[in-house]
Structure formats: C-alpha cells, structure tokens
mmCIF file of C-alpha atoms and ligand atoms in Angstrom:
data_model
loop_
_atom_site.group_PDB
_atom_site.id
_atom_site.type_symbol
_atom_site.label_atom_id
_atom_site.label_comp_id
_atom_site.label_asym_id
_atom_site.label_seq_id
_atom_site.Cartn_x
_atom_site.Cartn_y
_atom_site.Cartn_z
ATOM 1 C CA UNK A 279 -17.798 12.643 -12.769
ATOM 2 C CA UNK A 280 -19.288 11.790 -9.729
ATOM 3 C CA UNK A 281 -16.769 11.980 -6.490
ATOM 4 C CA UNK A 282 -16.530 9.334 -3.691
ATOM 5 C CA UNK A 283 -20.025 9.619 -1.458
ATOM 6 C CA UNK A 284 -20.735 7.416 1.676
ATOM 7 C CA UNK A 285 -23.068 4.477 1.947
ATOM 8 C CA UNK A 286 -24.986 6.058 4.476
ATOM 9 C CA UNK A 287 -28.450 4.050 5.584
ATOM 10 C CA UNK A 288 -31.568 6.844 4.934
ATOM 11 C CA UNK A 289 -29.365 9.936 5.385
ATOM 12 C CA UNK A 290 -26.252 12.129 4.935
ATOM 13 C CA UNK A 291 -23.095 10.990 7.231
ATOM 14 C CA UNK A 292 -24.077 13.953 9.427
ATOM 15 C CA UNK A 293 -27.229 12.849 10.139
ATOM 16 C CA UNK A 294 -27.208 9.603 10.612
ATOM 17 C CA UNK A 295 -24.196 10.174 12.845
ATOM 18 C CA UNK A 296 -26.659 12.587 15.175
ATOM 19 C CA UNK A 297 -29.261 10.216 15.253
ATOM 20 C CA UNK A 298 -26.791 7.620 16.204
ATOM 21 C CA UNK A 299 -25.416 9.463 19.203
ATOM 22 C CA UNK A 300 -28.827 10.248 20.449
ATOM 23 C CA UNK A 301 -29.940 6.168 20.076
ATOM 24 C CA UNK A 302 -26.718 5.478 21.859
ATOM 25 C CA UNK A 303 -28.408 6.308 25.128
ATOM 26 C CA UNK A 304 -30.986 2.988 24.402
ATOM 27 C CA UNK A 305 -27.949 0.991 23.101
ATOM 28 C CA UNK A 306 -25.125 1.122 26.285
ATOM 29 C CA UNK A 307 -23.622 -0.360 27.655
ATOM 30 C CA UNK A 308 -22.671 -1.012 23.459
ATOM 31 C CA UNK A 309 -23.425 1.642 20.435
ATOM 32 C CA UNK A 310 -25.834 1.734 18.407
ATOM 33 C CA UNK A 311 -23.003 0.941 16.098
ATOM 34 C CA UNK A 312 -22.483 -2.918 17.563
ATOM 35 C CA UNK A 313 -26.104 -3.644 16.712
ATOM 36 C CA UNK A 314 -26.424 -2.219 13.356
ATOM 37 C CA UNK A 315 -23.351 -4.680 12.759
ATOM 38 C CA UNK A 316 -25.797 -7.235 12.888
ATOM 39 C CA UNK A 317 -27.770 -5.692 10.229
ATOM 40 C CA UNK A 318 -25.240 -4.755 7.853
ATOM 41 C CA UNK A 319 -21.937 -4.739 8.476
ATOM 42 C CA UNK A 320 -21.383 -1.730 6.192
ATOM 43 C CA UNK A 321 -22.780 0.793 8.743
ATOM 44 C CA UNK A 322 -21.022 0.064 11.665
ATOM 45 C CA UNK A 323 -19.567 3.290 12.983
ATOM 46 C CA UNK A 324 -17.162 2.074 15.549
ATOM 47 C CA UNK A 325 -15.303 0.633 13.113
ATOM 48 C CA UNK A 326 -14.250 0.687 9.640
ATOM 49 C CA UNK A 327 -14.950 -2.790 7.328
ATOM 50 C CA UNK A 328 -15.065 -3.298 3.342
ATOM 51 C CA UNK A 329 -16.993 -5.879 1.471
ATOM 52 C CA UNK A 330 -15.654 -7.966 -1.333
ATOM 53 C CA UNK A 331 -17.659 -7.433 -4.026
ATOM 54 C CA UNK A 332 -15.496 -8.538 -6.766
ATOM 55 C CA UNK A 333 -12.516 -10.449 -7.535
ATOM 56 C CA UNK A 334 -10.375 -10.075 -10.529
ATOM 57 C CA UNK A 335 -7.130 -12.039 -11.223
ATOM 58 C CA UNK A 336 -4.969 -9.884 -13.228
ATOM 59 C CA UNK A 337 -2.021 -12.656 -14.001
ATOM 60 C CA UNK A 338 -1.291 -15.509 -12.802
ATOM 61 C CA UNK A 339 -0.319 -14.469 -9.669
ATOM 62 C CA UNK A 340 -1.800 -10.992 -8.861
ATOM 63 C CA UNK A 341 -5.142 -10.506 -7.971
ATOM 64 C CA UNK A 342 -7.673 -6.884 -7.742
ATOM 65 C CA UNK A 343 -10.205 -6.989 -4.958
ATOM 66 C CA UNK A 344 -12.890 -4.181 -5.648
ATOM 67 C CA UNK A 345 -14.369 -3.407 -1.731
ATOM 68 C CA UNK A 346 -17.217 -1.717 -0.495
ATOM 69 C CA UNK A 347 -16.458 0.827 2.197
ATOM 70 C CA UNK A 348 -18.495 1.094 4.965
ATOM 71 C CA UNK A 349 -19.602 4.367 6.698
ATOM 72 C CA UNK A 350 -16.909 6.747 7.949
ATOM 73 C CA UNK A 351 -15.038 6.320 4.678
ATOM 74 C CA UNK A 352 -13.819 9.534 3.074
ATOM 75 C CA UNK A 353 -12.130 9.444 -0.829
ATOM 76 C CA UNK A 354 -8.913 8.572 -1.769
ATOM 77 C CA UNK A 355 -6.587 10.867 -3.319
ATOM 78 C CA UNK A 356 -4.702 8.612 -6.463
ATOM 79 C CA UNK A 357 -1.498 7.280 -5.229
ATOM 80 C CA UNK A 358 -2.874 6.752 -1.212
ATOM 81 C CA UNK A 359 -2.903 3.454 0.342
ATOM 82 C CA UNK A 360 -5.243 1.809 3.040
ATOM 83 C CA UNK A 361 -4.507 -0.654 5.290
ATOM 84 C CA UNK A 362 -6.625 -3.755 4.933
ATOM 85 C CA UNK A 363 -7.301 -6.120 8.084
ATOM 86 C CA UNK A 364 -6.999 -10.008 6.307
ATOM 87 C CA UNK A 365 -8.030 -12.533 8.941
ATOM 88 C CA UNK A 366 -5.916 -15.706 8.012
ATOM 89 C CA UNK A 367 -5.373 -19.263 9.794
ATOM 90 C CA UNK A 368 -7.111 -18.096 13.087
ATOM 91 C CA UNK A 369 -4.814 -14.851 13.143
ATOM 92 C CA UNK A 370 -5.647 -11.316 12.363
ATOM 93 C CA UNK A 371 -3.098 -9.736 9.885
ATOM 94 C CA UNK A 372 -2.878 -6.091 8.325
ATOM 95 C CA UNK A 373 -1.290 -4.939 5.213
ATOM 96 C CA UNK A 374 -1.324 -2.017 3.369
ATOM 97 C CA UNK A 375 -2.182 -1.645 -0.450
ATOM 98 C CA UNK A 376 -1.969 1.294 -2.352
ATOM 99 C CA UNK A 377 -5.852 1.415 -3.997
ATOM 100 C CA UNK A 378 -5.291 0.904 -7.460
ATOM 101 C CA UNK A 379 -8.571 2.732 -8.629
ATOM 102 C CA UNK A 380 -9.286 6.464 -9.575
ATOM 103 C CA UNK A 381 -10.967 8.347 -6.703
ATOM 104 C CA UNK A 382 -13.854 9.106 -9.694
ATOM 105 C CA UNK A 383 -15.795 5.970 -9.327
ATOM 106 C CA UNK A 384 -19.010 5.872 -9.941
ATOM 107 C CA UNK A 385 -19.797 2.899 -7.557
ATOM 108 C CA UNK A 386 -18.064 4.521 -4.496
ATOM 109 C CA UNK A 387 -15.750 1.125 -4.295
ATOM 110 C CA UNK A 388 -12.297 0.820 -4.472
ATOM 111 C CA UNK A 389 -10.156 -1.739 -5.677
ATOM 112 C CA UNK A 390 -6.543 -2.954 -4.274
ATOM 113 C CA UNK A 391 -4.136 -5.008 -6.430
ATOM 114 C CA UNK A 392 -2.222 -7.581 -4.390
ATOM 115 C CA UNK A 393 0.629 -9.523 -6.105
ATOM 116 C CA UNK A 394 1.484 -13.180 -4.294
ATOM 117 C CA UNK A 395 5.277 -12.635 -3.251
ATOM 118 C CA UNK A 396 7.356 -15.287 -2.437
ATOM 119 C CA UNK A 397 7.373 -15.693 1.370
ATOM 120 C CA UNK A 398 5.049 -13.393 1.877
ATOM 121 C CA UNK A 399 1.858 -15.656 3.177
ATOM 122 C CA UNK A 400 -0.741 -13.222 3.715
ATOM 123 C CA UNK A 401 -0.135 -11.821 -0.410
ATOM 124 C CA UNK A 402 -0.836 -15.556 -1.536
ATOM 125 C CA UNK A 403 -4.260 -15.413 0.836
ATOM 126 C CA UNK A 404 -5.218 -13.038 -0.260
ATOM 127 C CA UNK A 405 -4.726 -13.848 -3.796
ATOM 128 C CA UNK A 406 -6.179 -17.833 -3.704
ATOM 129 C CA UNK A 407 -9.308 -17.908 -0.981
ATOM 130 C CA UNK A 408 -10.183 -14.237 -0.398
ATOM 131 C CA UNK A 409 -13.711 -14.218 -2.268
ATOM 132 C CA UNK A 410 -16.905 -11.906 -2.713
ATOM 133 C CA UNK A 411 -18.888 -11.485 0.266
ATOM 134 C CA UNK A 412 -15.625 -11.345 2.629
ATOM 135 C CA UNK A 413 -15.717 -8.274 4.853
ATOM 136 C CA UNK A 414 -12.432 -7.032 6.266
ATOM 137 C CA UNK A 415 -11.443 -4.419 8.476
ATOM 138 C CA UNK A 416 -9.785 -1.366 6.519
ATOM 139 C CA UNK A 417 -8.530 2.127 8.075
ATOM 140 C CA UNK A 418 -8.502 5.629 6.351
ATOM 141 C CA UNK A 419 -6.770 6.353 2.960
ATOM 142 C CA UNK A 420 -2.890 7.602 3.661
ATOM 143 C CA UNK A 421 0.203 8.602 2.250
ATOM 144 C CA UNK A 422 1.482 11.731 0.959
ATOM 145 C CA UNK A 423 2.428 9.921 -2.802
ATOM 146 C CA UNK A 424 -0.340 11.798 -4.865
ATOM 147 C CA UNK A 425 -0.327 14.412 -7.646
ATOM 148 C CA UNK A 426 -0.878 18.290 -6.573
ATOM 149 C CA UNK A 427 -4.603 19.199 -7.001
ATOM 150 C CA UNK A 428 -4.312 22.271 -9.022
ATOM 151 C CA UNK A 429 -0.775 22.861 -10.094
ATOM 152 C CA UNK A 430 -0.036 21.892 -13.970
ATOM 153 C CA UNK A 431 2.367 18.946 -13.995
ATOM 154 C CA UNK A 432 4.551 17.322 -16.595
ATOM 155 C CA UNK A 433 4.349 13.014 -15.252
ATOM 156 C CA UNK A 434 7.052 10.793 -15.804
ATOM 157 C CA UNK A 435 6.435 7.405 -13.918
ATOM 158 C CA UNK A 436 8.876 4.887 -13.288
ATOM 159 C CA UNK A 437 7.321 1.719 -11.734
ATOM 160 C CA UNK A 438 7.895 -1.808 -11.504
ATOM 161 C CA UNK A 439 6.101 -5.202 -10.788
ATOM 162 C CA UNK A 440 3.078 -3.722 -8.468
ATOM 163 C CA UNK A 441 4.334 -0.485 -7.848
ATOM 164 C CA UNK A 442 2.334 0.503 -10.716
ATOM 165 C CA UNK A 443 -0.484 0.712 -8.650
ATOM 166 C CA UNK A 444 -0.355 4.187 -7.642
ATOM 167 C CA UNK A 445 0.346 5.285 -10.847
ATOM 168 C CA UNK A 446 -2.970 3.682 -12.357
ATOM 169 C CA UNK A 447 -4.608 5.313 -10.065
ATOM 170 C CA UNK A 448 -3.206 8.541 -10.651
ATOM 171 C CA UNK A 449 -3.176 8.042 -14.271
ATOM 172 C CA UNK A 450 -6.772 7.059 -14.439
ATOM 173 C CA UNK A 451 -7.931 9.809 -12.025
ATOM 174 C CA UNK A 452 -6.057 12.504 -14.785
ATOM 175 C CA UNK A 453 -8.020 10.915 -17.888
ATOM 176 C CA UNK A 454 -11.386 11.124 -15.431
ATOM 177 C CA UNK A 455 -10.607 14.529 -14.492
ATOM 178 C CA UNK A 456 -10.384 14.871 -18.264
ATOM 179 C CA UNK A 457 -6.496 16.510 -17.672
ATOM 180 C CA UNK A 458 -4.353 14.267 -18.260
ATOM 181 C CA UNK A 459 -1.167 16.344 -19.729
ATOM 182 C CA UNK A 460 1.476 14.977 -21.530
ATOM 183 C CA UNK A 461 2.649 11.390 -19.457
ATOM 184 C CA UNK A 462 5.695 9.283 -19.964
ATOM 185 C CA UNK A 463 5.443 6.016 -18.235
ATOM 186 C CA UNK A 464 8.310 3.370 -18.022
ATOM 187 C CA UNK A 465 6.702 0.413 -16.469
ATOM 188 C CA UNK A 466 9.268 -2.982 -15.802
ATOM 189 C CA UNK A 467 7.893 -6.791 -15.920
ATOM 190 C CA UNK A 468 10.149 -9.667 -15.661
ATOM 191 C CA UNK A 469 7.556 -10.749 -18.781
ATOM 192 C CA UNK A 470 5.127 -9.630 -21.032
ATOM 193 C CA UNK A 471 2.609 -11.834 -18.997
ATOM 194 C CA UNK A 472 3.535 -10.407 -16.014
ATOM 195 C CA UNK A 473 2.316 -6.873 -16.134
ATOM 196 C CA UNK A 474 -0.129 -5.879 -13.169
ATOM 197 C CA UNK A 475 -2.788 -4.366 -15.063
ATOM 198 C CA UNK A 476 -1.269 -4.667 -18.538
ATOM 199 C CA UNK A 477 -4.943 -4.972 -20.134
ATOM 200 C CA UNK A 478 -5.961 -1.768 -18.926
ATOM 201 C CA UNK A 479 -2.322 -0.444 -19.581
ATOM 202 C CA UNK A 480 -2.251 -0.940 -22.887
ATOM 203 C CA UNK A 481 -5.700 -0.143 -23.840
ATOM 204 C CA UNK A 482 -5.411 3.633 -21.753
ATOM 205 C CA UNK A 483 -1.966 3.872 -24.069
ATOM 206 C CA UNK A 484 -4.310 3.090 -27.272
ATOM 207 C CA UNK A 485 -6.722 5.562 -26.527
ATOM 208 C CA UNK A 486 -5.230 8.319 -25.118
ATOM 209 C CA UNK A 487 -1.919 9.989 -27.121
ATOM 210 C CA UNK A 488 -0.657 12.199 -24.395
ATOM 211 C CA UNK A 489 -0.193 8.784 -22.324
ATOM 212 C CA UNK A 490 3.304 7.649 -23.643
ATOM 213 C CA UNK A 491 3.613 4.088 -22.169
ATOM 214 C CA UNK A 492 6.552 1.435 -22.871
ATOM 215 C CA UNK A 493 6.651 -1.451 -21.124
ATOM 216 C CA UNK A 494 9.632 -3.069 -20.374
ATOM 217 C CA UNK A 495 10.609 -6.856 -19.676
ATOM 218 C CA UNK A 496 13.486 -7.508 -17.564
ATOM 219 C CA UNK A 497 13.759 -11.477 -18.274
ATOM 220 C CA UNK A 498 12.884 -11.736 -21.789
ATOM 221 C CA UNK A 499 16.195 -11.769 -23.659
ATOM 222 C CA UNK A 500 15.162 -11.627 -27.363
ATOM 223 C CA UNK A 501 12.564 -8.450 -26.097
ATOM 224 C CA UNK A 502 13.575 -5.092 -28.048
ATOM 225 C CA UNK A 503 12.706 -3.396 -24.615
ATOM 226 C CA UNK A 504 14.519 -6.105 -22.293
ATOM 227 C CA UNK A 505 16.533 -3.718 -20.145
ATOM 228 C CA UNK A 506 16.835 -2.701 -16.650
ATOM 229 C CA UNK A 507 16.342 0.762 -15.705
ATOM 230 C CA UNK A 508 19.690 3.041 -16.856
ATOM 231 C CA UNK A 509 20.106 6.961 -17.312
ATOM 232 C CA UNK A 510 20.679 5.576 -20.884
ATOM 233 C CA UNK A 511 17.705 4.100 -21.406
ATOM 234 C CA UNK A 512 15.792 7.133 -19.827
ATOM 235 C CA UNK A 513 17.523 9.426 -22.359
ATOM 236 C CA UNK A 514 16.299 7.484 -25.312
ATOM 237 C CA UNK A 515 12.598 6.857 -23.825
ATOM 238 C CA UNK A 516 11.912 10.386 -22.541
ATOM 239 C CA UNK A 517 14.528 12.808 -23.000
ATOM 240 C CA UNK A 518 12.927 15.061 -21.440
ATOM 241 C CA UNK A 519 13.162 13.668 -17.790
ATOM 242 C CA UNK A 520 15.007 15.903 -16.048
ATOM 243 C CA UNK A 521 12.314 18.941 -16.596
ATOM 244 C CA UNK A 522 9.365 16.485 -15.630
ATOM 245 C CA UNK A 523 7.780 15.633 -12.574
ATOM 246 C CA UNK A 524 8.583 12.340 -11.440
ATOM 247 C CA UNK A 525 6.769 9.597 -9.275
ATOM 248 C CA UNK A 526 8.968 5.804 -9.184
ATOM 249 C CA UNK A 527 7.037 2.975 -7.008
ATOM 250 C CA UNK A 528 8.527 -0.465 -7.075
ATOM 251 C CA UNK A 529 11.369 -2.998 -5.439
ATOM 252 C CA UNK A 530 14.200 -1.500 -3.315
ATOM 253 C CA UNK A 531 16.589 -2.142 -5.933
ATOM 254 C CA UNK A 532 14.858 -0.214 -8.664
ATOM 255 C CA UNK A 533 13.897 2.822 -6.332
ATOM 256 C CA UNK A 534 17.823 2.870 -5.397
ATOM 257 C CA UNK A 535 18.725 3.189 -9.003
ATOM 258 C CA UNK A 536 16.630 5.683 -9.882
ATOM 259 C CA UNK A 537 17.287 7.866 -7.054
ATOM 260 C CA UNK A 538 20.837 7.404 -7.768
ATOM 261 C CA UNK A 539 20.204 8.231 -11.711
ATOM 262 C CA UNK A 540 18.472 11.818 -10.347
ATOM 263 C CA UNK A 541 21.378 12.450 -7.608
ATOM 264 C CA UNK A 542 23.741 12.488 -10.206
ATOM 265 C CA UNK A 543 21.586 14.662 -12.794
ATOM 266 C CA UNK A 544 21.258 17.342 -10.050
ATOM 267 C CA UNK A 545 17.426 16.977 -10.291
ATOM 268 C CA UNK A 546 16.478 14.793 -6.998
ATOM 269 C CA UNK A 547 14.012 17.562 -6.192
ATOM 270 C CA UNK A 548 11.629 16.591 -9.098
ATOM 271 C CA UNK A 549 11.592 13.083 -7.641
ATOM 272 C CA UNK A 550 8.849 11.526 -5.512
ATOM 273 C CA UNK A 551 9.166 8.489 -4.127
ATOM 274 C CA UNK A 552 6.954 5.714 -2.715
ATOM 275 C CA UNK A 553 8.511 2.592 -1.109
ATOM 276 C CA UNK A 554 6.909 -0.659 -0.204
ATOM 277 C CA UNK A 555 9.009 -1.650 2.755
ATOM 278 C CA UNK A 556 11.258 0.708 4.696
ATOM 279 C CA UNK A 557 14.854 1.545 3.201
ATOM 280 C CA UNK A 558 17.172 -0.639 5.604
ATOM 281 C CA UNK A 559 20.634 0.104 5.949
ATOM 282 C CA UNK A 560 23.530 -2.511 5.251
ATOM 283 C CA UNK A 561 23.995 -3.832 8.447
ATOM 284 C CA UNK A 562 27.543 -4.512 10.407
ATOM 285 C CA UNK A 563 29.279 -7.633 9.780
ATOM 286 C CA UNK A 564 30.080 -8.129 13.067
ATOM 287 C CA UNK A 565 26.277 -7.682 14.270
ATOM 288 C CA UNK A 566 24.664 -10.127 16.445
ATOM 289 C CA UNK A 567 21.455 -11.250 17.110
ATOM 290 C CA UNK A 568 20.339 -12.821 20.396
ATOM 291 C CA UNK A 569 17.443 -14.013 22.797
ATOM 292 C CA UNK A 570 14.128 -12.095 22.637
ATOM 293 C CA UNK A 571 11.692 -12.307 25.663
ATOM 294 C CA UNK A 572 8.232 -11.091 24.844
ATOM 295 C CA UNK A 573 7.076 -10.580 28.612
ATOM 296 C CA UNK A 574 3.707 -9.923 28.991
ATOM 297 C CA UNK A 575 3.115 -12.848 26.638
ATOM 298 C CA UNK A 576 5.956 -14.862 28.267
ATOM 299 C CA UNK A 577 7.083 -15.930 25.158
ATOM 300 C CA UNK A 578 10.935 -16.463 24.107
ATOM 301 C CA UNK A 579 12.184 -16.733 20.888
ATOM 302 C CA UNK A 580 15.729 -16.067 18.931
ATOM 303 C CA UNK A 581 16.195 -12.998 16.877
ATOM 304 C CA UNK A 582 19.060 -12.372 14.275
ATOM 305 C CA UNK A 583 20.306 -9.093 13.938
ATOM 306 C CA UNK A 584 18.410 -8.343 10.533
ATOM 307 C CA UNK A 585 14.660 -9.895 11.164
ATOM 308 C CA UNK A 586 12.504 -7.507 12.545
ATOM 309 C CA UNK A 587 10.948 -7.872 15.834
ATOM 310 C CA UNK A 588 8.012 -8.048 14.549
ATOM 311 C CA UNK A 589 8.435 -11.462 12.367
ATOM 312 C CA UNK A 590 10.594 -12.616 15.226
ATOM 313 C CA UNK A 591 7.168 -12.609 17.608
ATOM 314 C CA UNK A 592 4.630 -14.113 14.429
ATOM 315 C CA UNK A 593 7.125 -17.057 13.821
ATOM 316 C CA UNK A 594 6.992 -17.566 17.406
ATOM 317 C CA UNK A 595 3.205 -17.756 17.342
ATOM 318 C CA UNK A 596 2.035 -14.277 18.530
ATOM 319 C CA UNK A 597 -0.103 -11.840 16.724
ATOM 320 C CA UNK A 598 0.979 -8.375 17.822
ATOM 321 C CA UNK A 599 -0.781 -5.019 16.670
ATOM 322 C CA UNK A 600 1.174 -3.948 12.947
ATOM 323 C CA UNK A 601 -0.014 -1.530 10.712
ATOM 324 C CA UNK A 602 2.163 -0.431 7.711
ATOM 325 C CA UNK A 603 5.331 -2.722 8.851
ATOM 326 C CA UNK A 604 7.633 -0.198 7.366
ATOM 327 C CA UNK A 605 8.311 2.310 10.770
ATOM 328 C CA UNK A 606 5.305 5.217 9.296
ATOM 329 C CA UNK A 607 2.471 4.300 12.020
ATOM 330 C CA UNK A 608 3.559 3.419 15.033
ATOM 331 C CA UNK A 609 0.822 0.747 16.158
ATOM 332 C CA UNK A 610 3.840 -1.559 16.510
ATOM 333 C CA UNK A 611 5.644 0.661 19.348
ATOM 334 C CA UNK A 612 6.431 -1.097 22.264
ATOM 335 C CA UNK A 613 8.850 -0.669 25.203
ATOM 336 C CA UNK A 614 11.986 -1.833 25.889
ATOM 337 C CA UNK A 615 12.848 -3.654 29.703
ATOM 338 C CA UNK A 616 15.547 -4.386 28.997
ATOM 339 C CA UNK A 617 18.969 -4.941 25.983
ATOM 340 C CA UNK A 618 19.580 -4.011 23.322
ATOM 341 C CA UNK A 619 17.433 -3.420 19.694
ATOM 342 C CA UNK A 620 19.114 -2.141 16.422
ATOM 343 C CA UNK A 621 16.833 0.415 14.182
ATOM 344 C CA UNK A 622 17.130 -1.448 10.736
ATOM 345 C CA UNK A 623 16.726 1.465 8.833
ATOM 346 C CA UNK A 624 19.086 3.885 10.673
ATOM 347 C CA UNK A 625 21.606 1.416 12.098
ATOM 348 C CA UNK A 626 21.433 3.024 15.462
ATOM 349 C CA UNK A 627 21.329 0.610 18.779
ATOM 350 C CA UNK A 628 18.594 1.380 21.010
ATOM 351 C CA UNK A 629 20.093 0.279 24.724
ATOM 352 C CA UNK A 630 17.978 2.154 27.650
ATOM 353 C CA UNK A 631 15.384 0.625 29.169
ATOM 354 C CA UNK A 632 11.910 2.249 29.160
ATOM 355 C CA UNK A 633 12.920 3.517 24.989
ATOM 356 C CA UNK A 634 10.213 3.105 22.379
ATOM 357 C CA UNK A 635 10.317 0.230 20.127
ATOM 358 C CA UNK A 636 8.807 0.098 16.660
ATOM 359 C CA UNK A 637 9.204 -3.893 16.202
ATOM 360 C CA UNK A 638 8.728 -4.007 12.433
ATOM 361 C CA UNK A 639 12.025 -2.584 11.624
ATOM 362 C CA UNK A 640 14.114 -3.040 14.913
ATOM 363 C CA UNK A 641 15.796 -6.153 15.215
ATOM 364 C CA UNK A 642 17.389 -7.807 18.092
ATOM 365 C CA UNK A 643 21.299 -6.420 19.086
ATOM 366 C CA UNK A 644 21.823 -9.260 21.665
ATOM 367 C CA UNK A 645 19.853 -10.354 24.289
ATOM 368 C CA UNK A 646 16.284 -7.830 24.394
ATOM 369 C CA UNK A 647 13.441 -8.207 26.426
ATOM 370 C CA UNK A 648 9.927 -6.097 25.336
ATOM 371 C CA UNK A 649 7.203 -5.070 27.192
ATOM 372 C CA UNK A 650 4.910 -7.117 24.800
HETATM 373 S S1 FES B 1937 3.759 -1.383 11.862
HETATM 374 FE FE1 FES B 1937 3.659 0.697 11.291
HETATM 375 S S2 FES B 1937 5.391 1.510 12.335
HETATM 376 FE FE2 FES B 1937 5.529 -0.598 12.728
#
C-alpha cells in the first residue's frame, strides 16, 4: 500500500524546496512561494492550503470533504486531527477535524467528516455551501489519539455521533496494513439513519470477522440495541473489556461515563481518550460575569462567567486568532491589563495583570480588560 507522498511540482520536497530558496533571491521582496500561488495554489510553500476535491454527504446532516494537500504536508497517523481554515460571511474561522481517512491512500488526499451541530455555524457551512474547487487553509496533522506502530493491540472502541471518526480511520488504516486483530466496536446513534459513516461501517463489519461492530441507537425505543452506554451493557457486548485496549471519542457526557465505568473497574490505564471540546468544570453558583474591554480593538462587550472569551469577542464582531478552541494550542493567548478571568476547565481565577490568557476556555470573573 502506497504511503502518503507530496504533490511536489517536477521534483522531490527536497528539491524543489532548494531550488525555491535559491529563486527567492529574484522573487523579494515576496517568495517564490507568493507567485507560484498564482499558478497553483497547491505549491505554495509559505503556507499550507487543501483543495476540495470531493464532497460526500453521509446523512442528512453530516458531510465528508476529501482535500488535496498542498506541499509541506506530511501523513497522518489514524486518529490525528488538522485544523482546517473555513472562510465564512467575510470572516476567517478555524476548526479542527479529526481526518476520517486511513493514512494508506492511494490518492495522497484526506477526507474530514463534519457533522452540522446545533449552534455551531461554521459545522452547518461547512456542511451546505462548502463545494469542490474550494481551497482552505489547513495546518499539520496533530494529536497524540493514534494506535502504537508496532506493539500488538487488542481494540475496543467506544464512540458516539462523530467521534467515530478517529476510529475509522484507525480501523481502516489496520485492515490496509492488513493487521487488523481482533476489534470490538460499540458505536451510539440517536438513529439508525444517523450513523456517520454507517455505509462503510457496516460493510467493513461484513467483510472482515475480526471487526466486531454493534451499533447502537439511543432514541429508537422499540431498537433491540436502544441503550446508553452502561458497564452492563459492556459486559454483555465484549466481556472482555477490561484486558483490551481502549480508545472512546464522542460528547462530554458519554466520555464522562465511560471514564467513570473504567475508574471503578480499576483499569483507567487501558483507556485513551479523545475529547472534542475541553472538559470544563461545574462552575460556582455564585460566579459572575462582567464587562470585557478588548483594547487594542476598542471593543466592549458583556461576558458571563461560563462563555469563553473567545465567543464573547466573535458575537461582538471580532475575528481573533483560534486554533483548536479547547486550551491545546495556544494561538488564542492573550494578556491580561487588567480583572479578573476564570480558567473554565480548572476553575481557577486568573487576577494579575500582565498573566496569559487562553480566551477559548477563560471566561470573564467580573470586569476584564485584554490586550486584544
Ligand atoms: S484556540 Fe487553541 S488554545 Fe485556544
């Protein structure tokens, strides 16, 4: 199977990359990069982009993009994500998406899975007008939520709505590495016509007997499988799951469970974890929210004391940098001038002036100002 290359114009990545510093000279005061932008967006070097070259709606709400990485792009390991620039209503927006597809491609694309939330703006863009022959901005494959390379593993995956998207990817990448060991995956769907990728579920359980798949529908009553997740319900699906290796992806409130179902069996070690949003912590009753000045932008706005910064300063119109809006990459830090900022996730108030402040998951604790 062929691994992950780069689309490089007439040459390995190396060499083009020479050749490109040396034409640099001609190019300044820009690169060589800017102009062969013009050309094809693709190579650009001083920055990373993606084409659209296919759109797939799963269900009736979720949608897979398959994108064309530009140069610069190195493989994914199965269960990474990417961040993904999506320009929207004059704005510039970035989410990340775990990349749904097996590093083994042939094609040396990769496809992300977005599911529409409610609320969530940028999800339903990208699900109704993104389209082939869109280009948008992407960074490097991250995340530490992958399966060792080497070491013999025993998969159980736990995932719901479209946190099976790592696990696809990891699943598929086994089968292509043609080891896929003995896999027990419990996948939850409010409905049958619901599951993210159910096709291509269902099809990998047909074909392949070591891949043990039930599929389980939280809001269809008369369903045999209608359950929500339980110790129970693990015990009679895979009894087995406190010897295997186990990866859970999905909504705060299933994660929770399960980690609470492995705390109690003594066997949290086994358990990996990948969350969507960062865990926050319940937040006093008596907590207050207050005025937030942005100053450099001079804009004011009210924050309660469990939105994050971060929304606070796109309701009131701005567009500050974000990556991963869950507190892992720090393009959101800014500094405090003055107030006070509560750390969602921790609960601890952040009072002195001149302390860093990651706005997607501080919120205001009275009156704050930020250097933004
Ligand atoms: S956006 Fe990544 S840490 Fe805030």
């Amino acid at each position: 199977m062929r691994q992950p290359t780069q689309p490089v114009p007439g040459g390995s990545p190396s060499i083009w990359s020479r050749l490109s510093t040396l034409t640099d000279y001609f190019a300044w005061p820009l690169r060589t990069s800017h102009y062969l932008e013009l050309v094809n967006p693709l190579w650009t070097t001083h920055k990373m982009q993606a084409r659209v070259v296919k759109v797939w709606d799963e269900t009736r709400d979720a949608r897979t993009l398959t994108l064309r990485p530009g140069l610069n792009w190195r493989g994914h390991r199965a269960g990474q994500h990417v961040r993904v620039g999506i320009p929207a209503n004059g704005k510039h927006y970035t989410r990340t998406y775990t990349i749904s597809s097996a590093p083994q491609r042939y094609d040396d694309c990769f496809t992300i899975t977005v599911k529409a939330i409610d609320k969530a703006t940028i999800s339903h863009h990208i699900v109704r007008n993104i389209k082939v022959g869109d280009y948008l901005p992407i960074g490097l494959p991250q995340g530490d939520f992958y399966l060792p390379d080497a070491q013999h593993i025993h998969p159980l995956f736990i995932t719901a709505g479209s946190g099976i998207t790592p696990a696809f990817s990891m699943v598929n990448s086994l089968i292509a590495q043609e080891r896929l060991p003995d896999t027990c995956h419990l996948h939850y769907a409010p409905h049958e016509f619901d599951v993210v990728l159910g096709k291509q579920l269902r099809e990998m359980a047909a074909q392949y007997d070591r891949y043990h798949l039930h599929l389980l529908y939280t809001r269809e009553e008369n369903h045999p499988g209608n359950a929500r997740f339980s110790a129970a319900q693990l015990d009679a699906l895979c009894p087995d799951w406190k010897e295997r290796d186990v990866y859970a992806c999905g909504p705060p409130s299933l994660l929770e469970a399960v980690e609470q179902c492995f705390e109690q069996a003594g066997c949290s070690r086994n358990l990996h974890i990948e969350r969507f949003r960062a865990p926050f912590t319940e937040i006093p009753a008596d907590a207050v929210g207050g005025k937030v000045r942005f100053a450099q932008s001079g804009v004011d706005a009210e924050g309660d004391s469990d939105t994050p910064l971060l929304k606070v300063a796109e309701e009131a119109g701005m567009n500050p940098p974000h990556g991963c809006r869950m507190g892992i990459c720090h393009t959101c830090n800014t500094t405090l001038v003055s107030g006070c900022v509560r750390d969602l996730r921790t609960g601890e108030v952040l009072n002195e002036a001149g302390s860093i402040v990651q706005t997607c998951i501080c919120a205001a604790a009275g009156d704050c100002e930020l250097d933004l």
